[in-house]
Short mmCIF file of C-alpha atoms in Angstrom, two decimals:
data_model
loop_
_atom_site.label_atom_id
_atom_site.label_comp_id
_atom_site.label_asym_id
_atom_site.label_seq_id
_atom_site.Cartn_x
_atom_site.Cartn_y
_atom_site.Cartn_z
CA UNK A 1 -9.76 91.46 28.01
CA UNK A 2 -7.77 94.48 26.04
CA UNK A 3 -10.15 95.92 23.42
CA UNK A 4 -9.67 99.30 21.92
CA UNK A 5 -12.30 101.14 23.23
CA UNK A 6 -13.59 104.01 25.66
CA UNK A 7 -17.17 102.64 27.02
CA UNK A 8 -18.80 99.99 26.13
CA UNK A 9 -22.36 101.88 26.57
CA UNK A 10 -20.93 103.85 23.36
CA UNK A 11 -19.16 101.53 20.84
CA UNK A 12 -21.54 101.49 18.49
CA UNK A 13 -22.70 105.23 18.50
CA UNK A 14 -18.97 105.75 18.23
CA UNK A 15 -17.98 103.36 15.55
CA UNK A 16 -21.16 104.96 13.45
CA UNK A 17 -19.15 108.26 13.67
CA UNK A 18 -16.27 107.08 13.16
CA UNK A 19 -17.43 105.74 9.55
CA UNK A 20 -19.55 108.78 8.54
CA UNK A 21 -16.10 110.70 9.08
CA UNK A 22 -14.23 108.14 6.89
CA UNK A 23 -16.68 107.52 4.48
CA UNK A 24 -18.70 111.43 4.01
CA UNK A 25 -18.86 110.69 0.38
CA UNK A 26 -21.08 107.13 0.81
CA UNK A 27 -22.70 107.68 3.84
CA UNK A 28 -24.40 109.54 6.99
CA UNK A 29 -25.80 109.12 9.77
CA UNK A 30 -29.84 109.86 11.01
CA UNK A 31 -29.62 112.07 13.80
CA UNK A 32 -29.82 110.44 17.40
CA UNK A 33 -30.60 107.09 15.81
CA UNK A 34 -28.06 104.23 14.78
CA UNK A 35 -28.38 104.35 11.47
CA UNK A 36 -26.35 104.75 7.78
CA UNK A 37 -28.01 106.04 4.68
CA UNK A 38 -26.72 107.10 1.82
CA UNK A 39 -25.20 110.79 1.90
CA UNK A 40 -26.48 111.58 -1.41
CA UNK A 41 -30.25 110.79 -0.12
CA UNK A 42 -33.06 109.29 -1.41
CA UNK A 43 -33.86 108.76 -5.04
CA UNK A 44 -36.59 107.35 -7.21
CA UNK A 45 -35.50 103.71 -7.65
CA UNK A 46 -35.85 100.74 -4.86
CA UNK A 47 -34.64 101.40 -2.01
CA UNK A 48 -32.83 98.50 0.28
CA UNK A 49 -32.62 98.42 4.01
CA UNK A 50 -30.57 95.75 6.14
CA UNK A 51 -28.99 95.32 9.21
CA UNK A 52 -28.87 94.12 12.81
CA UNK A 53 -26.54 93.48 16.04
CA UNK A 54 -23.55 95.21 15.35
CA UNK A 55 -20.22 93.49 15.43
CA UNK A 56 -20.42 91.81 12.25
CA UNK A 57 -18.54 94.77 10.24
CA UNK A 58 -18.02 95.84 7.43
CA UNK A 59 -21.69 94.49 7.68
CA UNK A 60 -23.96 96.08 7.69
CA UNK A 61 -22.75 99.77 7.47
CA UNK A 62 -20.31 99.34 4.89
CA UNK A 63 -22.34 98.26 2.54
CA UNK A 64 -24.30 101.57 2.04
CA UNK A 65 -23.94 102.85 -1.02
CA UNK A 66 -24.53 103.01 -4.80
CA UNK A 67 -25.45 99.41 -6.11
CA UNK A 68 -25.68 97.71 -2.72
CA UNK A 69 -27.87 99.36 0.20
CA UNK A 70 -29.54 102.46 0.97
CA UNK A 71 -29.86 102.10 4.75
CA UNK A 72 -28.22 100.28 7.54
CA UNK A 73 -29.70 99.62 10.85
CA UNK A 74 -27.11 98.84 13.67
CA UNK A 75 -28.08 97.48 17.12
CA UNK A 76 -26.28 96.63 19.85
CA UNK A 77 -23.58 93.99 19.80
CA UNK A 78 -25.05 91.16 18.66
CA UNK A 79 -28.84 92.81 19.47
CA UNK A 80 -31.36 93.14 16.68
CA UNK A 81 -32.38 96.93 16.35
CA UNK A 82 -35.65 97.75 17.54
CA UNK A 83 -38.57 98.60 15.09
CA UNK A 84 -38.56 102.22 15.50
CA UNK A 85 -34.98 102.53 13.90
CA UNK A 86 -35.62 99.77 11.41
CA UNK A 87 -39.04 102.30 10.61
CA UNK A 88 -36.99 105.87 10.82
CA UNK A 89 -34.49 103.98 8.21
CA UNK A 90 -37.35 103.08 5.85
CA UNK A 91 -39.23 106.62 5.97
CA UNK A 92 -35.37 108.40 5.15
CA UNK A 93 -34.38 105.82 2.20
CA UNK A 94 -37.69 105.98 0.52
CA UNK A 95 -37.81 107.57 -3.03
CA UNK A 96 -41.43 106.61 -4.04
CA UNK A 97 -40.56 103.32 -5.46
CA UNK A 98 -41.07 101.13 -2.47
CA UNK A 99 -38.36 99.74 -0.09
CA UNK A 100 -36.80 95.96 0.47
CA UNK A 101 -35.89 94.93 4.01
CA UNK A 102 -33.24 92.41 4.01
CA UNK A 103 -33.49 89.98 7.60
CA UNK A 104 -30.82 87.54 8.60
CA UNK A 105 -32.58 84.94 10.06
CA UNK A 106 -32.73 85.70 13.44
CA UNK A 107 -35.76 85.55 15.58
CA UNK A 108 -34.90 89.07 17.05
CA UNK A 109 -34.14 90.59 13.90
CA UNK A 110 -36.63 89.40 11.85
CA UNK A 111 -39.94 89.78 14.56
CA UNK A 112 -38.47 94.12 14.87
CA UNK A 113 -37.99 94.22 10.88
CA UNK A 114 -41.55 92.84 10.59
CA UNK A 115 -42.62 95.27 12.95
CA UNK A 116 -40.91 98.12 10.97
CA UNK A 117 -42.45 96.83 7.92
CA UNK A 118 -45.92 96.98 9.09
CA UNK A 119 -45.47 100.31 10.73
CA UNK A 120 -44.36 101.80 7.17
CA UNK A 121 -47.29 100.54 5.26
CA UNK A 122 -49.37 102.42 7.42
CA UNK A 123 -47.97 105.41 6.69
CA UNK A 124 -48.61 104.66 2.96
CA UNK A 125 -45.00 102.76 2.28
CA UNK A 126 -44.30 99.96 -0.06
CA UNK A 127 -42.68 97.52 1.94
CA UNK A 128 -41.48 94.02 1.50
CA UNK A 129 -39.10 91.59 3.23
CA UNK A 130 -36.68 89.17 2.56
CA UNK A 131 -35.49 86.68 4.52
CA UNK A 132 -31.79 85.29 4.42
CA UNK A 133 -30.99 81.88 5.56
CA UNK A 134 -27.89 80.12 4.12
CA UNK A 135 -26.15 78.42 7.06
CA UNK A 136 -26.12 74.53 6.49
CA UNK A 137 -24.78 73.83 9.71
CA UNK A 138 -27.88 73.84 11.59
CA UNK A 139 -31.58 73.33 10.91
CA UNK A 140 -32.27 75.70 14.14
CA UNK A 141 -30.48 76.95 16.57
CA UNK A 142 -30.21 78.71 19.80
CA UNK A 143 -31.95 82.33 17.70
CA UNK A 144 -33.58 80.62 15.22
CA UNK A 145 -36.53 78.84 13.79
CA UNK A 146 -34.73 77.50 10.50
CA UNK A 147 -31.57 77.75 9.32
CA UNK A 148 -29.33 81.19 10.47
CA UNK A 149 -28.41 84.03 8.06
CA UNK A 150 -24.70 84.50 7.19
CA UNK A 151 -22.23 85.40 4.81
CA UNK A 152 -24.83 84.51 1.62
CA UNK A 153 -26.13 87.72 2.64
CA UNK A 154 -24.15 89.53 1.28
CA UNK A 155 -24.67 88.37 -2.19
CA UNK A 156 -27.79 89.45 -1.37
CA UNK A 157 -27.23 92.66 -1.21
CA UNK A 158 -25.38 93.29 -3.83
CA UNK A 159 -27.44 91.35 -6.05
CA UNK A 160 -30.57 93.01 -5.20
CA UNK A 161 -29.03 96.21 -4.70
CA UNK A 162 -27.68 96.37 -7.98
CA UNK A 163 -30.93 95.20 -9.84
CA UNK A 164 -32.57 98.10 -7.75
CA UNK A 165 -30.01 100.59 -9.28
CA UNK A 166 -30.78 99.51 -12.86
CA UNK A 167 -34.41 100.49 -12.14
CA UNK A 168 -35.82 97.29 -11.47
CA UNK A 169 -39.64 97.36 -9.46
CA UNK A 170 -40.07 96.31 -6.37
CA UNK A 171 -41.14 93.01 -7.45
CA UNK A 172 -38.51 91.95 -9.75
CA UNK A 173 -36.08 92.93 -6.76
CA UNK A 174 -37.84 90.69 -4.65
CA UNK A 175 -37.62 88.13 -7.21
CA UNK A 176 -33.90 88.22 -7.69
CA UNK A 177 -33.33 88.25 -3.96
CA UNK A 178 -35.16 85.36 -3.18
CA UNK A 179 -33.73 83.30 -6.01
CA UNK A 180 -30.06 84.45 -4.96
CA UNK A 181 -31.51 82.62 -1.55
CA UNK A 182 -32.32 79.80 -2.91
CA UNK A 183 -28.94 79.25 -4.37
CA UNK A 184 -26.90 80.43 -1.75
CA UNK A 185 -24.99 78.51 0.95
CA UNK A 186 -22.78 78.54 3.53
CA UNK A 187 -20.85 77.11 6.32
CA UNK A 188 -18.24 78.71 8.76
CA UNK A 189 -15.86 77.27 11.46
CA UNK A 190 -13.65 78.86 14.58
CA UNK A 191 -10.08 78.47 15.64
CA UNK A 192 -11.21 80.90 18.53
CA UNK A 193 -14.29 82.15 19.90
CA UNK A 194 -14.96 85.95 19.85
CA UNK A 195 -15.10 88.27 22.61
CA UNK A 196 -18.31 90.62 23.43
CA UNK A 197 -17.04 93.82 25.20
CA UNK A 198 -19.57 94.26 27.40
CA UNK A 199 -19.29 90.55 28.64
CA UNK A 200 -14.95 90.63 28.82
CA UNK A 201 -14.74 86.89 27.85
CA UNK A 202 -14.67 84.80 24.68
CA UNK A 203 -18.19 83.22 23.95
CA UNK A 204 -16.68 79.74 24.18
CA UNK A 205 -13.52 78.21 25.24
CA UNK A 206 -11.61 76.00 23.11
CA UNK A 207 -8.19 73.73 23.50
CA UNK A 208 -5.34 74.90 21.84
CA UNK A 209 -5.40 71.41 19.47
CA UNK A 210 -9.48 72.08 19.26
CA UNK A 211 -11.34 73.86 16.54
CA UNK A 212 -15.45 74.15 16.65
CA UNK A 213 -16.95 73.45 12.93
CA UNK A 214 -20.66 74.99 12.13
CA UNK A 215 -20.46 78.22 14.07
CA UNK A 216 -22.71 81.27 13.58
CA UNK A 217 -22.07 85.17 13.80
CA UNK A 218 -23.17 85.76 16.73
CA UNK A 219 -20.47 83.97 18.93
CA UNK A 220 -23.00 80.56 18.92
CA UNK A 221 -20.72 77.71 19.06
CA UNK A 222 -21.09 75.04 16.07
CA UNK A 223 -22.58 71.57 15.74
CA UNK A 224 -19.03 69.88 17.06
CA UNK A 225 -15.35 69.99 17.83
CA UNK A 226 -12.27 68.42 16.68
CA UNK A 227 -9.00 68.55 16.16
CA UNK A 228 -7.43 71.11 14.24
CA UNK A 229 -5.73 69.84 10.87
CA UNK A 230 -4.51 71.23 7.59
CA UNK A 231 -6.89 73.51 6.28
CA UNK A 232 -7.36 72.22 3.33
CA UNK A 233 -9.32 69.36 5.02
CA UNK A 234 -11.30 71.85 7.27
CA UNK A 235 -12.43 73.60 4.18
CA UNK A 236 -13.00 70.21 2.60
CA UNK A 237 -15.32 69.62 5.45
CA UNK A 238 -17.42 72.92 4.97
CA UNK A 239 -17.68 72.73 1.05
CA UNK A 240 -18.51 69.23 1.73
CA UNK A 241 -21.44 70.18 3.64
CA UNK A 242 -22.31 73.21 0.99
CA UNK A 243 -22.32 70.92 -2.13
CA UNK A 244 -24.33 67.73 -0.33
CA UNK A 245 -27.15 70.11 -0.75
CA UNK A 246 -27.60 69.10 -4.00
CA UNK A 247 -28.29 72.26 -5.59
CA UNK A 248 -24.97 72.45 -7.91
CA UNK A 249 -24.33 70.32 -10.91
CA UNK A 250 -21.12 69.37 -13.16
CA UNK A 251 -21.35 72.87 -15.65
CA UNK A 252 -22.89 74.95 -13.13
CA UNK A 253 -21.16 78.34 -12.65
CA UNK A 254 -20.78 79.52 -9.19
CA UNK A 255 -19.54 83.00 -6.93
CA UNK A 256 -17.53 82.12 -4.22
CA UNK A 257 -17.34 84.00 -1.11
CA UNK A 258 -14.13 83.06 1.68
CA UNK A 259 -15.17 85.41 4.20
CA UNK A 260 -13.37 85.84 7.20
CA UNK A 261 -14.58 86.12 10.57
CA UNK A 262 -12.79 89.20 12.02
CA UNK A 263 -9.63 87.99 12.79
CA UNK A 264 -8.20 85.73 10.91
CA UNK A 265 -5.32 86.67 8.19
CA UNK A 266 -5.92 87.08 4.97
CA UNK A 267 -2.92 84.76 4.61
CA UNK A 268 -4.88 82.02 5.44
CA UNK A 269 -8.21 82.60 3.80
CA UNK A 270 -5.88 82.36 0.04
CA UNK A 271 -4.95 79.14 1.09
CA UNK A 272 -8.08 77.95 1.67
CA UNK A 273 -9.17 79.48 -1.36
CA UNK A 274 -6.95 77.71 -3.30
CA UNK A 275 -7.98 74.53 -1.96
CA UNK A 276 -11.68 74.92 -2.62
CA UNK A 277 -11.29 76.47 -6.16
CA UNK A 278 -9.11 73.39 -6.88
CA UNK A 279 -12.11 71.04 -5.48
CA UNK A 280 -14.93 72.96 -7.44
CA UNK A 281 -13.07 72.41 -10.76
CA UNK A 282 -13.11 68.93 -10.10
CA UNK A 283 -16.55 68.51 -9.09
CA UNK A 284 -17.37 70.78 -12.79
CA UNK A 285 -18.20 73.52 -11.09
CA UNK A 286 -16.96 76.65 -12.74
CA UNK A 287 -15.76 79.39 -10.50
CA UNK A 288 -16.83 82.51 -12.42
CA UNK A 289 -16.30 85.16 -9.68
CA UNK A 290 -13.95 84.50 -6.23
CA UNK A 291 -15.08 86.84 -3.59
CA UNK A 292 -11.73 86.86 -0.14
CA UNK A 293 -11.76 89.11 2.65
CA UNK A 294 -13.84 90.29 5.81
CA UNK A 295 -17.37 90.61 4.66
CA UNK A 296 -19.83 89.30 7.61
CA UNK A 297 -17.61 88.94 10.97
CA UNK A 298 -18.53 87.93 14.50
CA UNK A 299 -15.86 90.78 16.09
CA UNK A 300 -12.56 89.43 16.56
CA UNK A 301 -13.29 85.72 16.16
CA UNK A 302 -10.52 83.43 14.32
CA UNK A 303 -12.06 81.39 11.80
CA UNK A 304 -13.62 81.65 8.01
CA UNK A 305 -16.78 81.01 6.35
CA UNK A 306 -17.17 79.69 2.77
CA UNK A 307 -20.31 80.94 0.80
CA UNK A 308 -21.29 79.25 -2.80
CA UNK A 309 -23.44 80.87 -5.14
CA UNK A 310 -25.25 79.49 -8.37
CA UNK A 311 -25.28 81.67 -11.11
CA UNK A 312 -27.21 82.18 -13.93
CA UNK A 313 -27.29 84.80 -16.47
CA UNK A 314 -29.27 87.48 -14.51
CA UNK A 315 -27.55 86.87 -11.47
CA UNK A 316 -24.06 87.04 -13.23
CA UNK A 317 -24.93 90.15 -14.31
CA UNK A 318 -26.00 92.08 -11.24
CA UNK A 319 -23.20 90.61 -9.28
CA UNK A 320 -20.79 91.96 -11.76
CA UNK A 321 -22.33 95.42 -11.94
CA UNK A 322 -20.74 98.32 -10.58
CA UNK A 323 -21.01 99.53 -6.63
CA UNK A 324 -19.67 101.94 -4.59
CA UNK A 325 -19.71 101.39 -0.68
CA UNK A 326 -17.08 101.86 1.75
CA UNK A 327 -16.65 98.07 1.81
CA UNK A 328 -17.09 96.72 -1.77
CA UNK A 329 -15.90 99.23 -4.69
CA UNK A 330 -16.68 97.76 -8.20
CA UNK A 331 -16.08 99.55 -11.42
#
């Protein structure tokens, strides 16, 4: 295994560093806990906390900032954070207007942020929870009851986050969270597994001709294998999946997201891009915003994700609004 690290007791307390001296402007860290807030502190509006295991960078660190989050919890590789951090996040991102958690679901992750949740309302906190589960791939899984949370949440939290900038209550946050949720979908494959430091191999082995097709973030293998082929059937295979959902009709408008997981070029994600805009025009679907990069990785796993999200007017608008994060800057 070569990995650019020192220890792998310290990657993450290291990596946390390591953005609070790129990023002093967006974000800093709670002292002795993994955690991001926002460097400018607390202030009266909604405040949004996400997270879990770490490895899925920028996520969920780099999205702390104005218009997206206000805290970020980071556990171990691949390890939800415990409830105490999840708690100490809440308390420091409060401004008086109550506080969103944002869960991936993952049994882990959502049981600690449940925890959290229940430990700030006694101490007199607003508190409600989302929970994110877009993966079609699966129904449940190895970590789940229900379908995983992926790449959709993202939209999530910029979404929400940016409806919580414009002053919007705790409620209507809520609200727009959980109907970005409901029209949000996704479905990711691997050319290669990933590689957990402390465990020195890849996750899963694959054949040089082999690809696996439903994978998660966590280094999970999918719901099959095959052979690898032009991508532009690969991707028809995920946004095949996505649209037999049912959810999108001929004149809907949609966000795309092609997010890459960790290390795959951003050569290739434009050329599947290209294929699946090409598709959604044809099915009527109009692409209103096209979202291509590294947004919700497993580490250094080869492979992409696609995400599609159904707009409407209020959703258009908060995903066009302006945010400032070390990962997404939006005028």
């Amino acid at each position: 295994m070569k990995k650019l690290i020192n220890n792998t007791d310290n990657i993450v307390s290291e990596m946390l560093d390591g953005m609070t001296a790129a990023y002093p402007q967006y974000v800093k860290r709670l002292e002795g806990l993994e955690v991001l807030v926002r460097s400018s502190g607390p202030s009266p509006k909604v405040a949004l906390v996400s997270g879990g295991g770490s490895g899925h960078e920028p996520s969920h660190g780099g999205f702390v900032g104005k218009g997206m989050l206000d805290g970020a919890v980071a556990g171990a590789v691949f390890t939800s954070p415990t409830p105490d951090q999840v708690f100490e996040a809440v308390r420091a991102v409060n401004g008086g207007k109550g506080v969103l958690l944002v869960i991936k679901n993952y049994t882990g992750d959502v049981m600690n942020f449940e925890m959290a949740a229940d430990m700030a309302r006694d101490e007199g906190i607003d508190v409600e929870q989302v929970i994110v589960a877009d993966d079609v791939a699966v129904e449940n899984s190895t970590w789940t009851t229900g379908r995983r949370g992926i790449a959709g949440t993202v939209f999530v939290h910029k979404i929400a986050g940016a409806a919580a900038e414009a002053g919007e209550s705790l409620a209507d946050v809520k609200r727009i969270a959980e109907k970005v949720i409901a029209n949000v979908r996704s479905m990711g494959m691997a050319v290669n597994a990933c590689t957990v430091p402390a465990v020195g191999k890849p996750s899963f082995e694959l054949a040089e001709d082999e690809i696996e097709i439903g994978i998660g973030i966590h280094g999970e293998p999918g719901t099959h294998r095959e052979h690898i082929s032009p991508v532009d059937n690969i991707s028809d295979t995920l946004l095949g999946k996505i649209l037999a959902e049912g959810i999108y009709d001929s004149g809907d408008e949609v966000a795309v997201l092609i997010n890459g997981m960790g290390g795959t070029p951003l050569m290739e994600l434009f050329v599947a891009n290209k294929h699946i805009n090409a598709v959604l025009d044809g099915q009527g679907l109009k692409v209103a915003r096209t979202i291509v990069g590294n947004y919700m990785t497993s580490l250094d796993m080869e492979g992409f994700s696609v995400t599609l999200l159904k707009l409407d007017d209020e959703l258009k608008k908060y995903l066009n609004a302006p945010a400032e994060t070390p990962a997404f800057v939006q005028a």
